[in-house]
JSON list of C-alpha atoms in Angstrom, two decimals:
[
{"chain": "A", "resi": 30, "resn": "UNK", "atom": "CA", "xyz": [-0.25, -0.13, -0.25]},
{"chain": "A", "resi": 31, "resn": "UNK", "atom": "CA", "xyz": [1.34, 3.60, -0.74]},
{"chain": "A", "resi": 32, "resn": "UNK", "atom": "CA", "xyz": [1.47, 5.98, 1.22]},
{"chain": "A", "resi": 33, "resn": "UNK", "atom": "CA", "xyz": [0.29, 9.17, 0.52]},
{"chain": "A", "resi": 34, "resn": "UNK", "atom": "CA", "xyz": [2.24, 12.42, 1.82]},
{"chain": "A", "resi": 35, "resn": "UNK", "atom": "CA", "xyz": [1.05, 14.50, 3.63]},
{"chain": "A", "resi": 36, "resn": "UNK", "atom": "CA", "xyz": [0.01, 18.18, 1.90]},
{"chain": "A", "resi": 37, "resn": "UNK", "atom": "CA", "xyz": [1.14, 21.58, 3.25]},
{"chain": "A", "resi": 38, "resn": "UNK", "atom": "CA", "xyz": [-2.30, 22.61, 4.27]},
{"chain": "A", "resi": 39, "resn": "UNK", "atom": "CA", "xyz": [-3.01, 19.07, 6.11]},
{"chain": "A", "resi": 40, "resn": "UNK", "atom": "CA", "xyz": [0.41, 18.81, 8.09]},
{"chain": "A", "resi": 41, "resn": "UNK", "atom": "CA", "xyz": [-0.54, 22.12, 9.29]},
{"chain": "A", "resi": 42, "resn": "UNK", "atom": "CA", "xyz": [-4.09, 21.73, 10.36]},
{"chain": "A", "resi": 43, "resn": "UNK", "atom": "CA", "xyz": [-2.53, 17.97, 13.01]},
{"chain": "A", "resi": 44, "resn": "UNK", "atom": "CA", "xyz": [-0.05, 20.30, 14.17]},
{"chain": "A", "resi": 45, "resn": "UNK", "atom": "CA", "xyz": [-1.89, 22.78, 15.09]},
{"chain": "A", "resi": 46, "resn": "UNK", "atom": "CA", "xyz": [-4.19, 20.29, 16.26]},
{"chain": "A", "resi": 47, "resn": "UNK", "atom": "CA", "xyz": [-1.39, 18.73, 17.99]},
{"chain": "A", "resi": 48, "resn": "UNK", "atom": "CA", "xyz": [-0.64, 22.46, 19.63]},
{"chain": "A", "resi": 49, "resn": "UNK", "atom": "CA", "xyz": [-4.58, 23.10, 21.32]},
{"chain": "A", "resi": 50, "resn": "UNK", "atom": "CA", "xyz": [-3.99, 19.63, 22.68]},
{"chain": "A", "resi": 51, "resn": "UNK", "atom": "CA", "xyz": [-0.69, 20.75, 24.48]},
{"chain": "A", "resi": 52, "resn": "UNK", "atom": "CA", "xyz": [-2.08, 23.95, 25.64]},
{"chain": "A", "resi": 53, "resn": "UNK", "atom": "CA", "xyz": [-4.36, 22.52, 27.25]},
{"chain": "A", "resi": 54, "resn": "UNK", "atom": "CA", "xyz": [-2.07, 20.28, 29.81]},
{"chain": "A", "resi": 55, "resn": "UNK", "atom": "CA", "xyz": [-4.22, 18.04, 30.08]},
{"chain": "A", "resi": 56, "resn": "UNK", "atom": "CA", "xyz": [-1.90, 14.82, 28.53]},
{"chain": "A", "resi": 57, "resn": "UNK", "atom": "CA", "xyz": [0.71, 13.60, 30.81]},
{"chain": "A", "resi": 58, "resn": "UNK", "atom": "CA", "xyz": [4.71, 13.15, 29.85]},
{"chain": "A", "resi": 59, "resn": "UNK", "atom": "CA", "xyz": [4.75, 10.70, 27.97]},
{"chain": "A", "resi": 60, "resn": "UNK", "atom": "CA", "xyz": [1.48, 11.27, 25.91]},
{"chain": "A", "resi": 61, "resn": "UNK", "atom": "CA", "xyz": [3.24, 15.04, 25.64]},
{"chain": "A", "resi": 62, "resn": "UNK", "atom": "CA", "xyz": [6.50, 13.74, 24.20]},
{"chain": "A", "resi": 63, "resn": "UNK", "atom": "CA", "xyz": [4.88, 11.85, 21.67]},
{"chain": "A", "resi": 64, "resn": "UNK", "atom": "CA", "xyz": [3.10, 14.23, 19.92]},
{"chain": "A", "resi": 65, "resn": "UNK", "atom": "CA", "xyz": [5.98, 17.07, 20.85]},
{"chain": "A", "resi": 66, "resn": "UNK", "atom": "CA", "xyz": [7.86, 14.41, 18.45]},
{"chain": "A", "resi": 67, "resn": "UNK", "atom": "CA", "xyz": [4.95, 14.13, 15.83]},
{"chain": "A", "resi": 68, "resn": "UNK", "atom": "CA", "xyz": [4.49, 18.29, 16.08]},
{"chain": "A", "resi": 69, "resn": "UNK", "atom": "CA", "xyz": [8.42, 18.87, 15.39]},
{"chain": "A", "resi": 70, "resn": "UNK", "atom": "CA", "xyz": [8.56, 16.32, 12.42]},
{"chain": "A", "resi": 71, "resn": "UNK", "atom": "CA", "xyz": [4.77, 18.22, 11.16]},
{"chain": "A", "resi": 72, "resn": "UNK", "atom": "CA", "xyz": [7.18, 21.67, 11.44]},
{"chain": "A", "resi": 73, "resn": "UNK", "atom": "CA", "xyz": [9.23, 19.86, 9.36]},
{"chain": "A", "resi": 74, "resn": "UNK", "atom": "CA", "xyz": [7.55, 18.52, 6.58]},
{"chain": "A", "resi": 75, "resn": "UNK", "atom": "CA", "xyz": [5.43, 22.54, 6.45]},
{"chain": "A", "resi": 76, "resn": "UNK", "atom": "CA", "xyz": [9.03, 24.23, 6.34]},
{"chain": "A", "resi": 77, "resn": "UNK", "atom": "CA", "xyz": [10.60, 21.19, 3.83]},
{"chain": "A", "resi": 78, "resn": "UNK", "atom": "CA", "xyz": [7.49, 22.22, 1.82]},
{"chain": "A", "resi": 79, "resn": "UNK", "atom": "CA", "xyz": [7.02, 25.50, 1.52]},
{"chain": "A", "resi": 80, "resn": "UNK", "atom": "CA", "xyz": [11.24, 26.17, 0.45]},
{"chain": "A", "resi": 81, "resn": "UNK", "atom": "CA", "xyz": [10.47, 24.10, -1.73]},
{"chain": "A", "resi": 82, "resn": "UNK", "atom": "CA", "xyz": [7.36, 26.15, -3.00]},
{"chain": "A", "resi": 83, "resn": "UNK", "atom": "CA", "xyz": [9.65, 29.17, -2.88]},
{"chain": "A", "resi": 84, "resn": "UNK", "atom": "CA", "xyz": [12.26, 27.79, -4.87]},
{"chain": "A", "resi": 85, "resn": "UNK", "atom": "CA", "xyz": [9.48, 27.27, -7.81]},
{"chain": "A", "resi": 86, "resn": "UNK", "atom": "CA", "xyz": [8.17, 30.33, -7.71]},
{"chain": "A", "resi": 87, "resn": "UNK", "atom": "CA", "xyz": [12.25, 32.07, -7.68]},
{"chain": "A", "resi": 88, "resn": "UNK", "atom": "CA", "xyz": [12.11, 29.51, -10.68]},
{"chain": "A", "resi": 89, "resn": "UNK", "atom": "CA", "xyz": [9.34, 30.91, -12.27]},
{"chain": "A", "resi": 90, "resn": "UNK", "atom": "CA", "xyz": [10.85, 34.63, -11.25]},
{"chain": "A", "resi": 91, "resn": "UNK", "atom": "CA", "xyz": [14.55, 33.66, -13.70]},
{"chain": "A", "resi": 92, "resn": "UNK", "atom": "CA", "xyz": [12.89, 33.00, -16.23]},
{"chain": "A", "resi": 93, "resn": "UNK", "atom": "CA", "xyz": [10.15, 35.36, -16.91]},
{"chain": "A", "resi": 94, "resn": "UNK", "atom": "CA", "xyz": [11.73, 38.15, -16.41]},
{"chain": "A", "resi": 95, "resn": "UNK", "atom": "CA", "xyz": [8.69, 40.22, -17.84]},
{"chain": "A", "resi": 96, "resn": "UNK", "atom": "CA", "xyz": [6.30, 39.33, -14.22]},
{"chain": "A", "resi": 97, "resn": "UNK", "atom": "CA", "xyz": [5.13, 42.11, -12.12]},
{"chain": "A", "resi": 98, "resn": "UNK", "atom": "CA", "xyz": [5.75, 40.27, -8.63]},
{"chain": "A", "resi": 99, "resn": "UNK", "atom": "CA", "xyz": [5.87, 43.54, -6.88]},
{"chain": "A", "resi": 100, "resn": "UNK", "atom": "CA", "xyz": [9.06, 45.63, -7.00]},
{"chain": "A", "resi": 101, "resn": "UNK", "atom": "CA", "xyz": [9.20, 48.53, -8.51]},
{"chain": "A", "resi": 102, "resn": "UNK", "atom": "CA", "xyz": [7.96, 47.20, -11.86]},
{"chain": "A", "resi": 103, "resn": "UNK", "atom": "CA", "xyz": [4.05, 46.80, -10.86]},
{"chain": "A", "resi": 104, "resn": "UNK", "atom": "CA", "xyz": [2.67, 49.50, -11.82]},
{"chain": "A", "resi": 105, "resn": "UNK", "atom": "CA", "xyz": [4.13, 51.57, -8.85]},
{"chain": "A", "resi": 106, "resn": "UNK", "atom": "CA", "xyz": [2.48, 49.79, -5.98]}
]
């Protein structure tokens, strides 16, 4: 069975749920450590996905110099 990679939105949603659960302070130490470990992995996954998105945007901008995406050349904004 193939393992589906989490999208950014799925990983962030789970990370937010973990933070909320930890903030309640109702988990024992063992459960809190498990949740923290899962959260650290999810944070790493989100960072990886954001880095990939940034690289793609940079590549697209480098290949098309006509794209007014901020800066002085973007209609004065």
